[in-house]
mmCIF file of C-alpha atoms in Angstrom:
data_model
loop_
_atom_site.group_PDB
_atom_site.id
_atom_site.type_symbol
_atom_site.label_atom_id
_atom_site.label_comp_id
_atom_site.label_asym_id
_atom_site.label_seq_id
_atom_site.Cartn_x
_atom_site.Cartn_y
_atom_site.Cartn_z
ATOM 1 C CA ALA A 6 -5.137 2.026 -11.765
ATOM 2 C CA VAL A 7 -3.118 -0.080 -8.509
ATOM 3 C CA THR A 8 -2.357 -2.805 -10.734
ATOM 4 C CA VAL A 9 -1.042 -0.904 -13.487
ATOM 5 C CA THR A 10 1.386 1.456 -10.775
ATOM 6 C CA THR A 11 2.231 -1.549 -9.871
ATOM 7 C CA MET A 12 3.427 -3.615 -12.717
ATOM 8 C CA LEU A 13 5.373 -0.298 -14.379
ATOM 9 C CA VAL A 14 8.215 -0.896 -12.247
ATOM 10 C CA ARG A 15 9.172 -3.945 -10.831
ATOM 11 C CA ILE A 16 12.725 -4.688 -8.705
ATOM 12 C CA PRO A 17 13.089 -8.334 -7.986
ATOM 13 C CA ILE A 18 13.848 -8.718 -4.449
ATOM 14 C CA PRO A 19 14.876 -12.697 -4.599
ATOM 15 C CA ALA A 20 15.295 -13.283 -1.276
ATOM 16 C CA SER A 21 11.872 -13.333 -0.662
ATOM 17 C CA GLN A 22 10.595 -14.165 -3.795
ATOM 18 C CA GLY A 23 8.711 -10.647 -4.008
ATOM 19 C CA TYR A 24 9.675 -7.011 -5.945
ATOM 20 C CA LEU A 25 9.400 -3.694 -4.970
ATOM 21 C CA ASN A 26 6.747 -1.402 -6.431
ATOM 22 C CA PHE A 27 5.124 1.769 -6.576
ATOM 23 C CA GLY A 28 1.922 0.737 -5.855
ATOM 24 C CA ASP A 29 1.726 1.811 -2.562
ATOM 25 C CA ILE A 30 1.875 5.587 -3.806
ATOM 26 C CA MET A 31 -1.469 4.658 -5.559
ATOM 27 C CA ILE A 32 -3.036 3.096 -2.935
ATOM 28 C CA MET A 33 -2.261 5.598 -0.106
ATOM 29 C CA LEU A 34 -3.272 8.198 -2.881
ATOM 30 C CA VAL A 35 -6.793 6.753 -3.944
ATOM 31 C CA ALA A 36 -7.324 5.502 0.293
ATOM 32 C CA VAL A 37 -6.575 9.394 0.907
ATOM 33 C CA LEU A 38 -8.791 10.801 -1.820
ATOM 34 C CA PHE A 39 -11.833 8.265 -1.694
ATOM 35 C CA GLY A 40 -11.872 6.167 1.816
ATOM 36 C CA PRO A 41 -11.253 3.223 3.417
ATOM 37 C CA LEU A 42 -13.854 0.557 1.055
ATOM 38 C CA VAL A 43 -12.378 1.852 -2.549
ATOM 39 C CA GLY A 44 -8.922 2.038 -0.885
ATOM 40 C CA GLY A 45 -9.450 -1.558 0.949
ATOM 41 C CA PHE A 46 -10.840 -2.780 -2.419
ATOM 42 C CA ALA A 47 -8.452 -0.417 -4.740
ATOM 43 C CA GLY A 48 -5.609 -2.101 -2.205
ATOM 44 C CA GLY A 49 -5.905 -5.240 -1.658
ATOM 45 C CA VAL A 50 -7.367 -6.202 -5.617
ATOM 46 C CA GLY A 51 -5.530 -4.353 -7.546
ATOM 47 C CA SER A 52 -2.223 -5.187 -6.198
ATOM 48 C CA ALA A 53 -3.357 -8.866 -5.775
ATOM 49 C CA LEU A 54 -4.005 -8.703 -9.942
ATOM 50 C CA ALA A 55 0.323 -7.354 -10.278
ATOM 51 C CA ASP A 56 0.318 -10.399 -8.182
ATOM 52 C CA VAL A 57 -1.290 -12.873 -9.916
ATOM 53 C CA ILE A 58 0.341 -11.668 -13.269
ATOM 54 C CA GLY A 59 4.190 -11.631 -11.460
ATOM 55 C CA TYR A 60 4.315 -13.220 -8.102
ATOM 56 C CA PRO A 61 1.124 -16.016 -7.750
ATOM 57 C CA SER A 62 2.485 -17.589 -4.437
ATOM 58 C CA TRP A 63 1.932 -13.932 -3.038
ATOM 59 C CA ALA A 64 -1.919 -13.077 -4.140
ATOM 60 C CA LEU A 65 -3.687 -14.104 -1.008
ATOM 61 C CA PHE A 66 -1.753 -12.741 0.788
ATOM 62 C CA THR A 67 -0.998 -9.640 -0.674
ATOM 63 C CA LEU A 68 -4.591 -9.344 -1.094
ATOM 64 C CA VAL A 69 -5.232 -9.079 2.724
ATOM 65 C CA ILE A 70 -2.059 -7.097 3.101
ATOM 66 C CA LYS A 71 -2.855 -4.079 0.596
ATOM 67 C CA GLY A 72 -6.449 -3.982 1.269
ATOM 68 C CA THR A 73 -6.072 -3.848 4.895
ATOM 69 C CA GLU A 74 -3.512 -0.973 4.621
ATOM 70 C CA GLY A 75 -5.959 0.539 1.866
ATOM 71 C CA VAL A 76 -9.260 0.603 4.585
ATOM 72 C CA ILE A 77 -6.903 1.758 7.137
ATOM 73 C CA VAL A 78 -5.543 5.641 5.051
ATOM 74 C CA GLY A 79 -9.420 5.606 4.402
ATOM 75 C CA TRP A 80 -10.972 5.376 7.441
ATOM 76 C CA PHE A 81 -8.548 7.868 8.559
ATOM 77 C CA SER A 82 -8.593 10.285 5.678
ATOM 78 C CA LYS A 83 -12.309 10.192 5.075
ATOM 79 C CA GLY A 84 -14.320 13.377 5.821
ATOM 80 C CA THR A 85 -10.986 15.348 6.598
ATOM 81 C CA THR A 86 -8.190 17.231 5.238
ATOM 82 C CA ASN A 87 -6.895 17.482 8.559
ATOM 83 C CA TYR A 88 -2.654 16.505 7.789
ATOM 84 C CA GLY A 89 -2.537 15.279 10.537
ATOM 85 C CA ARG A 90 -5.036 12.686 10.785
ATOM 86 C CA ILE A 91 -4.357 11.799 7.006
ATOM 87 C CA LEU A 92 -0.722 11.708 8.053
ATOM 88 C CA LEU A 93 -1.454 8.881 10.733
ATOM 89 C CA GLY A 94 -3.253 6.874 7.971
ATOM 90 C CA THR A 95 -0.764 6.879 5.403
ATOM 91 C CA VAL A 96 1.554 5.674 8.279
ATOM 92 C CA LEU A 97 -0.175 3.634 9.874
ATOM 93 C CA GLY A 98 -1.086 2.012 7.043
ATOM 94 C CA GLY A 99 2.443 1.777 6.042
ATOM 95 C CA ILE A 100 3.369 -0.205 9.187
ATOM 96 C CA VAL A 101 1.283 -2.627 8.562
ATOM 97 C CA MET A 102 2.098 -3.406 5.045
ATOM 98 C CA VAL A 103 5.330 -3.839 6.692
ATOM 99 C CA LEU A 104 5.134 -5.768 8.971
ATOM 100 C CA GLY A 105 2.817 -7.156 7.429
ATOM 101 C CA TYR A 106 4.565 -8.585 4.272
ATOM 102 C CA VAL A 107 7.832 -9.236 6.709
ATOM 103 C CA SER A 108 5.565 -12.170 8.729
ATOM 104 C CA VAL A 109 4.874 -13.633 5.567
ATOM 105 C CA ALA A 110 8.280 -13.573 4.643
ATOM 106 C CA TYR A 111 9.605 -15.196 7.728
ATOM 107 C CA VAL A 112 7.284 -17.582 7.678
ATOM 108 C CA LEU A 113 7.798 -18.821 3.742
ATOM 109 C CA TYR A 114 11.882 -17.974 3.713
ATOM 110 C CA GLY A 115 13.297 -17.360 7.603
ATOM 111 C CA PRO A 116 15.455 -14.734 8.739
ATOM 112 C CA GLY A 117 16.768 -13.948 5.618
ATOM 113 C CA GLY A 118 13.665 -13.364 3.324
ATOM 114 C CA ALA A 119 12.049 -11.128 6.128
ATOM 115 C CA VAL A 120 15.251 -8.846 6.094
ATOM 116 C CA ALA A 121 15.040 -8.554 2.556
ATOM 117 C CA GLU A 122 11.380 -7.931 2.652
ATOM 118 C CA PHE A 123 11.763 -5.409 5.659
ATOM 119 C CA TYR A 124 14.382 -2.605 3.316
ATOM 120 C CA ASN A 125 11.931 -3.040 0.019
ATOM 121 C CA ASP A 126 8.605 -2.878 2.490
ATOM 122 C CA ILE A 127 10.015 0.513 4.036
ATOM 123 C CA VAL A 128 10.721 2.078 0.562
ATOM 124 C CA GLN A 129 7.416 1.304 -0.637
ATOM 125 C CA ALA A 130 6.035 2.617 2.946
ATOM 126 C CA VAL A 131 7.851 5.386 2.973
ATOM 127 C CA SER A 132 7.066 6.439 -0.608
ATOM 128 C CA GLY A 133 3.877 6.179 -0.598
ATOM 129 C CA ILE A 134 3.391 8.075 2.650
ATOM 130 C CA ILE A 135 4.894 11.000 1.219
ATOM 131 C CA ILE A 136 3.801 10.612 -2.515
ATOM 132 C CA GLY A 137 0.704 9.325 -1.766
ATOM 133 C CA GLY A 138 -0.452 10.819 1.222
ATOM 134 C CA GLY A 139 0.558 13.962 0.179
ATOM 135 C CA LEU A 140 -0.500 14.206 -3.148
ATOM 136 C CA GLY A 141 -3.474 13.059 -2.635
ATOM 137 C CA TYR A 142 -3.888 14.888 0.512
ATOM 138 C CA ILE A 143 -2.932 18.417 -1.249
ATOM 139 C CA LEU A 144 -6.063 17.324 -3.887
ATOM 140 C CA LYS A 145 -8.661 16.212 -1.189
ATOM 141 C CA LYS A 146 -7.684 19.887 0.148
ATOM 142 C CA ARG A 147 -8.634 21.558 -2.807
ATOM 143 C CA ILE A 148 -11.396 19.179 -5.179
ATOM 144 C CA GLY A 149 -12.276 17.004 -0.733
ATOM 145 C CA PRO A 150 -16.300 17.690 -1.094
ATOM 146 C CA ILE A 151 -16.871 16.145 -5.194
ATOM 147 C CA LEU A 152 -14.534 12.657 -4.345
ATOM 148 C CA GLU A 153 -16.857 12.063 -0.758
#
């Protein structure tokens, strides 16, 4: 699901040779609902597969960054329907994702690439927090015991 969501909408970012996508919505949704192991696997492997198809030079970085994002969101969300805890997890996961990609872009492409990456990753993180985290919270409150 993460690979498909990531590939459906891809807006290229020439300065960082990456792309804006909506995979973070699915990563956060899956991590909220299924916890850190599934969230980490879906985030890391699902997103890395999308990069292998479109931007292979980023695939290994994506595996680590998005996998970590999924683990963090899932860890904070596991066993709870507390909105504050789920929100904290999605925000921290989003921060880790943004810092991870900006750091890699800075090393690979310099300050210009890092700035371009930052703005696009903020959009991805915020959309993931609001849509993925919000939908995950709503679904978990309704069907949570079935999922964990």
